[in-house]
XYZ file of N, CA and C in Angstrom:
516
model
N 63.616 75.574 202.108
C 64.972 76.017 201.957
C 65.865 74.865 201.488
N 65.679 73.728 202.364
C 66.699 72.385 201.888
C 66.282 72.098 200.237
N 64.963 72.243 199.938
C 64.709 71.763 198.363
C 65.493 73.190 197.588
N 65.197 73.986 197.833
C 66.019 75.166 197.180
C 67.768 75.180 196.988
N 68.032 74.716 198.142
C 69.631 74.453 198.380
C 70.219 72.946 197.346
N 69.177 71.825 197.727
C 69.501 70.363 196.787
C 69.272 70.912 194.962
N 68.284 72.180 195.056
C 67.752 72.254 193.576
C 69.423 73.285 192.949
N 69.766 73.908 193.422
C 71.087 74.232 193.453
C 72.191 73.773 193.413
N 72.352 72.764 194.039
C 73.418 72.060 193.905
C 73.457 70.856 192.854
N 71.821 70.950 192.446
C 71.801 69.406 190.898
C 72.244 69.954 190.053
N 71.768 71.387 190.060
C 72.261 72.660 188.701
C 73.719 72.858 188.560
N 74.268 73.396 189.817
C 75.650 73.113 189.564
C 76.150 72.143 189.337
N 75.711 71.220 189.255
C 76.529 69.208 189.080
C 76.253 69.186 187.671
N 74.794 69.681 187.367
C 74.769 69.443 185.969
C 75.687 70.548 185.108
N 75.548 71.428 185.712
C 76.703 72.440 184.579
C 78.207 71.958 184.344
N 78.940 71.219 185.985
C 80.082 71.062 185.847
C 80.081 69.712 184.791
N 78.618 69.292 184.682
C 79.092 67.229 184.037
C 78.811 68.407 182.333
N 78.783 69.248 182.008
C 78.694 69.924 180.952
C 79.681 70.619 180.766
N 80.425 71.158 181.487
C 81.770 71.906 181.349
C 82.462 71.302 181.375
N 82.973 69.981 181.837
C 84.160 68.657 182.257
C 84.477 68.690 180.853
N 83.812 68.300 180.046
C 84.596 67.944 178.786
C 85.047 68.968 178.143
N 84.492 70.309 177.933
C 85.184 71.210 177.370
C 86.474 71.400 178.224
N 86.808 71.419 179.459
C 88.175 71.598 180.282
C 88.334 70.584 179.262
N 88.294 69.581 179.163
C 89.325 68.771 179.000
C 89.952 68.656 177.697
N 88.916 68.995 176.730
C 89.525 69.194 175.488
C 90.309 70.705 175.597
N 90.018 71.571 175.726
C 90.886 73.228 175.942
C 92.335 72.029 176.615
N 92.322 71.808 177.685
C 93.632 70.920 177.790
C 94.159 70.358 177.368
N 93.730 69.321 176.470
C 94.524 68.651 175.390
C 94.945 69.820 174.559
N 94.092 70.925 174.054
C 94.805 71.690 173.143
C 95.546 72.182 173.467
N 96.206 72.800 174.953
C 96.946 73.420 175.318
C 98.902 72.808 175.429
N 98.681 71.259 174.809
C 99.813 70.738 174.887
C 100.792 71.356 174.129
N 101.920 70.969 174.776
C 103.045 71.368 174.020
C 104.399 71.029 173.464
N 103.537 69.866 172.803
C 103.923 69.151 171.318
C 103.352 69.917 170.305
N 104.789 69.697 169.435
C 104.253 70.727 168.184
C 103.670 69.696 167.124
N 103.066 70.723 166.289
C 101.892 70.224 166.008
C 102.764 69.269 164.540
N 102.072 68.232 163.867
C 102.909 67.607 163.100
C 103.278 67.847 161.814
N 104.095 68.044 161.296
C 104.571 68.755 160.108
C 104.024 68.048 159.099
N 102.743 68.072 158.030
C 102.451 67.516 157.156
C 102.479 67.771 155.464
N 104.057 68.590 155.595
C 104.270 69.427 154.606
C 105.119 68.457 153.171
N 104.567 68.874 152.079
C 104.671 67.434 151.091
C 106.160 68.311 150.433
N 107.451 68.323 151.395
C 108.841 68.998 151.202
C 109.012 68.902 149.722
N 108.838 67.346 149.072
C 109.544 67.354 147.286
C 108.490 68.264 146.662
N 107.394 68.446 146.894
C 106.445 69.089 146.102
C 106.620 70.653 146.289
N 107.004 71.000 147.533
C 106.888 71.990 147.715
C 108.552 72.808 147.009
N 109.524 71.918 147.407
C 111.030 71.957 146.621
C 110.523 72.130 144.898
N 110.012 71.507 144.473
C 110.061 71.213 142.961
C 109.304 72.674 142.485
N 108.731 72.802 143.211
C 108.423 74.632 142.887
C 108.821 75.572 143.557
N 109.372 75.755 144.110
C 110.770 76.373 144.870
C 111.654 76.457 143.746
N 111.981 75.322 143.412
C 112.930 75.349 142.121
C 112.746 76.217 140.941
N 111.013 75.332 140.239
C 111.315 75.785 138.996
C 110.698 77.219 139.173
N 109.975 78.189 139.979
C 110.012 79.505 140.550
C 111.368 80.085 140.319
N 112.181 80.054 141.043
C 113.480 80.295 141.190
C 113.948 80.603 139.717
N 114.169 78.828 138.891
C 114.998 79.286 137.692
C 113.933 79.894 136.839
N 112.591 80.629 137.124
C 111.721 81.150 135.885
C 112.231 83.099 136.303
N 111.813 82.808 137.742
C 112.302 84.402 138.470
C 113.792 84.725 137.959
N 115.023 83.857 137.750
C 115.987 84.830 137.637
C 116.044 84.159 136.111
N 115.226 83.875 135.410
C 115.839 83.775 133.896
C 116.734 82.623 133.603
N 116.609 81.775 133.905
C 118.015 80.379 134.318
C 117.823 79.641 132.862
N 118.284 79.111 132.165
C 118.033 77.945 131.214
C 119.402 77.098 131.720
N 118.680 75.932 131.022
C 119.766 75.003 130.778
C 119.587 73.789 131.465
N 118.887 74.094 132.311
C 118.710 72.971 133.716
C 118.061 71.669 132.970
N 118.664 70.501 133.772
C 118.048 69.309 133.174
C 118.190 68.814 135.253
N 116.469 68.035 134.899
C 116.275 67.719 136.034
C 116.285 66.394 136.546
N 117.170 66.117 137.350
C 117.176 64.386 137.692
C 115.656 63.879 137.948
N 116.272 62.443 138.270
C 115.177 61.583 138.775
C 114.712 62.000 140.267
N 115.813 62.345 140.713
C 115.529 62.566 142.238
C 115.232 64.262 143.065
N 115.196 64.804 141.720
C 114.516 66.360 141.753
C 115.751 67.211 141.553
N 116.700 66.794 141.532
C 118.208 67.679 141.533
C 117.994 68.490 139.962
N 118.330 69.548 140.060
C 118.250 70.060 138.860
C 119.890 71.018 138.303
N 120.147 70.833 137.494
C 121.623 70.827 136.868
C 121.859 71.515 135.829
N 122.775 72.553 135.500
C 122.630 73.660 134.101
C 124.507 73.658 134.568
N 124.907 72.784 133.720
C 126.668 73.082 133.078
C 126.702 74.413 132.709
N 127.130 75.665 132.714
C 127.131 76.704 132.622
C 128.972 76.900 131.555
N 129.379 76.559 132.200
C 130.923 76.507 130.800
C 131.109 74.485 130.909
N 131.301 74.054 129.557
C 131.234 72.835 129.691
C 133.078 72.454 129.985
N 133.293 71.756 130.600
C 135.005 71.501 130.442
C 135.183 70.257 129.424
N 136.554 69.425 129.797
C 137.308 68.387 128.723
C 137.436 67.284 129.639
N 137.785 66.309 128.924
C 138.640 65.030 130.044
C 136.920 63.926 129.885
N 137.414 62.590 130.880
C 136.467 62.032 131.000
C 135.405 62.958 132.100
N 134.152 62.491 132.089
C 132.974 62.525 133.252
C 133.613 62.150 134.497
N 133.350 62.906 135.848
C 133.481 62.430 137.196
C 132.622 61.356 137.233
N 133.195 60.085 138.038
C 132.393 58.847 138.001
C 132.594 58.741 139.907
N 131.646 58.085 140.395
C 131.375 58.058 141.561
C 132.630 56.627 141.989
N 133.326 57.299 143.026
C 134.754 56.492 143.558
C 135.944 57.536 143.510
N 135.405 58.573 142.234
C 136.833 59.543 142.173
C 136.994 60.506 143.058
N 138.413 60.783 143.270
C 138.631 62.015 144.311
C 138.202 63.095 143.293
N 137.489 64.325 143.849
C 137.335 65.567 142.804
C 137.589 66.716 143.742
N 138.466 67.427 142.652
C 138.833 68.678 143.430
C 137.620 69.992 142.939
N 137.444 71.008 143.747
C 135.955 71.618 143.158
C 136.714 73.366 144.221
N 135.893 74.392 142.961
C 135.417 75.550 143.926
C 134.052 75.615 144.562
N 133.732 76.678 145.096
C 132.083 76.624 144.875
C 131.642 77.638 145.786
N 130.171 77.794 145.517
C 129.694 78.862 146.407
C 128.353 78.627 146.557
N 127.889 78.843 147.801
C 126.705 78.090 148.395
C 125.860 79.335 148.458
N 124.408 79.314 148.143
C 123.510 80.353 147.943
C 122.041 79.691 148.860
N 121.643 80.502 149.589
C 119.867 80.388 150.017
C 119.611 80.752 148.329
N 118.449 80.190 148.511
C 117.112 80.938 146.970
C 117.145 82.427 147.430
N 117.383 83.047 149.024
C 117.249 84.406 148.675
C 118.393 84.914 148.286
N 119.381 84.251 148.281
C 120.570 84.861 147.307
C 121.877 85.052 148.821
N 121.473 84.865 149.440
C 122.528 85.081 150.856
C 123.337 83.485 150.925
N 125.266 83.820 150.512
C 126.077 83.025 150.839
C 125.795 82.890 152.143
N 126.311 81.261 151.932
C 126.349 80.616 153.477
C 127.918 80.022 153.581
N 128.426 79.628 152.503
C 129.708 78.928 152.046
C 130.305 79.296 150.995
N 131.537 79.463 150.716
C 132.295 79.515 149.828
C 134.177 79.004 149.528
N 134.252 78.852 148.774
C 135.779 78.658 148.559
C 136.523 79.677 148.753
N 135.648 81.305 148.414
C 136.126 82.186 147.641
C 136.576 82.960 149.195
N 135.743 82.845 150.251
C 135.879 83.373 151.722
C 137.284 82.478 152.237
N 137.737 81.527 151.489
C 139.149 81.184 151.935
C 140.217 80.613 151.294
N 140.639 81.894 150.570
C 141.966 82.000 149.795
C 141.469 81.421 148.193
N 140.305 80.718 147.793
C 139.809 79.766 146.731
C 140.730 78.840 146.797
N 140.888 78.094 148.563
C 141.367 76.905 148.547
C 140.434 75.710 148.235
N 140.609 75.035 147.359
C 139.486 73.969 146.714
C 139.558 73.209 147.723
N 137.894 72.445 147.724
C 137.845 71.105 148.641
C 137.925 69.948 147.778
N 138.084 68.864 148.482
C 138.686 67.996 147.758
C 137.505 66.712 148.566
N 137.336 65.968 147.713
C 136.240 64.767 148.150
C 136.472 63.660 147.234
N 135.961 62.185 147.979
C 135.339 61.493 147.067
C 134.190 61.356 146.858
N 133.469 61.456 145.443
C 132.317 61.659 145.414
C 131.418 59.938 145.381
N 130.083 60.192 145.732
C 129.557 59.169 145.699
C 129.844 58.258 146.563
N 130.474 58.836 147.572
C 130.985 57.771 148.780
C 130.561 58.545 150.498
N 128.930 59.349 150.489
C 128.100 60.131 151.566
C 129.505 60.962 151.923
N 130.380 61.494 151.549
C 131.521 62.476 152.057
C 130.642 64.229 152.377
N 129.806 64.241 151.229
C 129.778 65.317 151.393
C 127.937 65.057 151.055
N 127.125 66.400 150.872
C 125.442 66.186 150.833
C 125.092 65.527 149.302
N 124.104 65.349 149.737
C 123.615 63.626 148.873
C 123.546 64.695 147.039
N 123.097 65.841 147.195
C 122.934 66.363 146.242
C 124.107 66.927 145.627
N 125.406 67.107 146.118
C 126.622 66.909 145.706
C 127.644 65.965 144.714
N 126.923 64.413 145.800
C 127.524 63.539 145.504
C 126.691 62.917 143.618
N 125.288 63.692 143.609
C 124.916 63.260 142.493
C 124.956 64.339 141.476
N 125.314 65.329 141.613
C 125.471 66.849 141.047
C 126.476 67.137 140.487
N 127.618 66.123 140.998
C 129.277 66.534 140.941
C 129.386 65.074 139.233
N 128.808 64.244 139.459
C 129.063 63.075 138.725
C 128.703 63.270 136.922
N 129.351 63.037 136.296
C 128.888 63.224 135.339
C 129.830 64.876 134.056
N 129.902 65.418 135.677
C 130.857 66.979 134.878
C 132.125 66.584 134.702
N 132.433 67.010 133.957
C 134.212 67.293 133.085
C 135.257 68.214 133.820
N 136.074 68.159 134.300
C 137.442 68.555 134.356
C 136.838 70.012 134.265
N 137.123 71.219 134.712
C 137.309 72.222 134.078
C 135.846 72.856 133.805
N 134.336 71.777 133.925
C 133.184 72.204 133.949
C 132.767 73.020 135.216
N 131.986 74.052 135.046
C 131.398 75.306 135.843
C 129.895 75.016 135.686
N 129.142 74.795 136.786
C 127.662 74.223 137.333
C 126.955 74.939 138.171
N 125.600 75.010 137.665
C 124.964 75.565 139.193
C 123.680 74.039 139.357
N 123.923 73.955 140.480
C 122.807 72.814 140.824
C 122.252 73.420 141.875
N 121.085 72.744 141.471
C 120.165 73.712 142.450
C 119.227 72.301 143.178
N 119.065 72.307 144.599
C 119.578 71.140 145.621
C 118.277 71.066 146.042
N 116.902 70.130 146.078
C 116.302 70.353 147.090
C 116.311 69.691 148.400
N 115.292 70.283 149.272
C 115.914 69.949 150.922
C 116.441 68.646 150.996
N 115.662 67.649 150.654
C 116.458 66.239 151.346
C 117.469 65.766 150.102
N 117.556 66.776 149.658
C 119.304 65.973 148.937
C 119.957 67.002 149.293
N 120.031 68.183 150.458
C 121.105 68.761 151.385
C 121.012 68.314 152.751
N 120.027 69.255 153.556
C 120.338 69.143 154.763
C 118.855 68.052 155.388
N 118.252 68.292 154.351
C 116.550 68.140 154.997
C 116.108 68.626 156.299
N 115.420 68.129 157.337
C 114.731 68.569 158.498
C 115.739 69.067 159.545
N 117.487 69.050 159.592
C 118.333 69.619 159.939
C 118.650 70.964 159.922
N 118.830 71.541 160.661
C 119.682 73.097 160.483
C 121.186 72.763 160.163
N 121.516 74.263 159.916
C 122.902 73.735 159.951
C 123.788 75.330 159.301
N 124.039 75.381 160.914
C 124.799 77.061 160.601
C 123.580 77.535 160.498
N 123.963 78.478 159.049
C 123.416 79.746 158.801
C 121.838 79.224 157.875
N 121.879 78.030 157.589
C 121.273 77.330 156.371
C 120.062 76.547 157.465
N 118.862 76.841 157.046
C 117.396 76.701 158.009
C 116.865 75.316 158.018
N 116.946 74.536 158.464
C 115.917 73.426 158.057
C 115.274 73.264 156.461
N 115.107 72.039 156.237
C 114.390 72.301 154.931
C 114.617 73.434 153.724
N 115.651 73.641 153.542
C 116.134 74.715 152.673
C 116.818 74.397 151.722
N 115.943 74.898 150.396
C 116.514 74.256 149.369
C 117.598 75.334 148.834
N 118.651 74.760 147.918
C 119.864 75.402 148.010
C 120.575 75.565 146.343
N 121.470 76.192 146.757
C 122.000 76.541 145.135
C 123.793 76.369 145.695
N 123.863 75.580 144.492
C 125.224 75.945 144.515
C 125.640 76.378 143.188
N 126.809 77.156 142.989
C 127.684 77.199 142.228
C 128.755 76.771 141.871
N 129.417 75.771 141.203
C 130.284 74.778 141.741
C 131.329 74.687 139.947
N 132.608 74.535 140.203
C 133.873 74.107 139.363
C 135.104 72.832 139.665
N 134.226 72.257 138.662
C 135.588 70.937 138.718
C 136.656 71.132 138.244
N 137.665 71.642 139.059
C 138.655 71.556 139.063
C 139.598 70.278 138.061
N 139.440 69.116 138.948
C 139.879 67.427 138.701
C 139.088 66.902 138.936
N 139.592 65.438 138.347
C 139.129 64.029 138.953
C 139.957 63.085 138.691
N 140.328 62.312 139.972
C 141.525 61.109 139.755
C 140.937 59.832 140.425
């Protein structure tokens, strides 16, 4: 009986020194840290984009160095906005699915007013706005880390690349 009982209890020792590690890995997996985001955002933006302007028919766009992509839509007069100037602007803020998040037009089309090129407003602004004329009408189309990047914000998701519609008003 005692050899029957010791032969029992090696079996169970050996099953648990065989099960120990699976607990322990199932436990590590069960943590709850999320898992790490290894998502290549400009790559995935840069076709986001040119998707976008092929889906709604867009020309015109000329694409920066830094992925910003830009289509003057009515050209205006005067010198180029140069980065230091105050610029007065309308505008209207679009998801790619087409849902405003912002506008001028939701309040009175009181223009905002900035200096550009001085982080006032999102990085894709400050390089989007530079360069247009007085009186020029733009759509730039923003990817994530030249708006919000890994931020939310409001209605506008993390990582969300963006459209604006935008009119220079001035620049002084």
């Amino acid at each position: 009986m005692s050899f029957s009982f010791h032969s029992r209890l090696r079996s169970a020792g050996q099953r648990l020194a065989l099960l120990l590690p699976l607990l322990l890995l199932l436990a590590a997996c069960q943590s709850n840290e999320p898992a790490p985001d290894n998502t290549d955002y400009p790559a995935r933006d840069e076709k986001l984009i040119t998707d976008y302007i092929k889906a709604n028919s867009l020309t015109g766009f000329v694409r920066q160095p830094s992925g910003l992509y830009v289509a003057v839509t009515q050209p205006g007069t005067g010198d180029p906005a140069r980065a230091g100037q105050l610029l007065t602007a309308l505008y209207t803020g679009l998801t790619l699915d087409g849902r405003i998040f912002d506008s001028t037009a939701s309040r009175n089309n009181q223009p905002i007013t900035f200096t550009v090129g001085q982080g006032q407003v999102i990085q894709g602004w400050d390089e989007g706005f530079i360069g247009l004329r007085p009186g020029s009408k733009a759509i730039l189309l923003i990817p994530s880390d030249l708006a919000y990047g890994a931020r939310a914000n409001g209605p506008i998701s993390a990582h969300a690349v963006l459209r604006f519609d935008v009119e220079l008003l001035g620049a002084q």
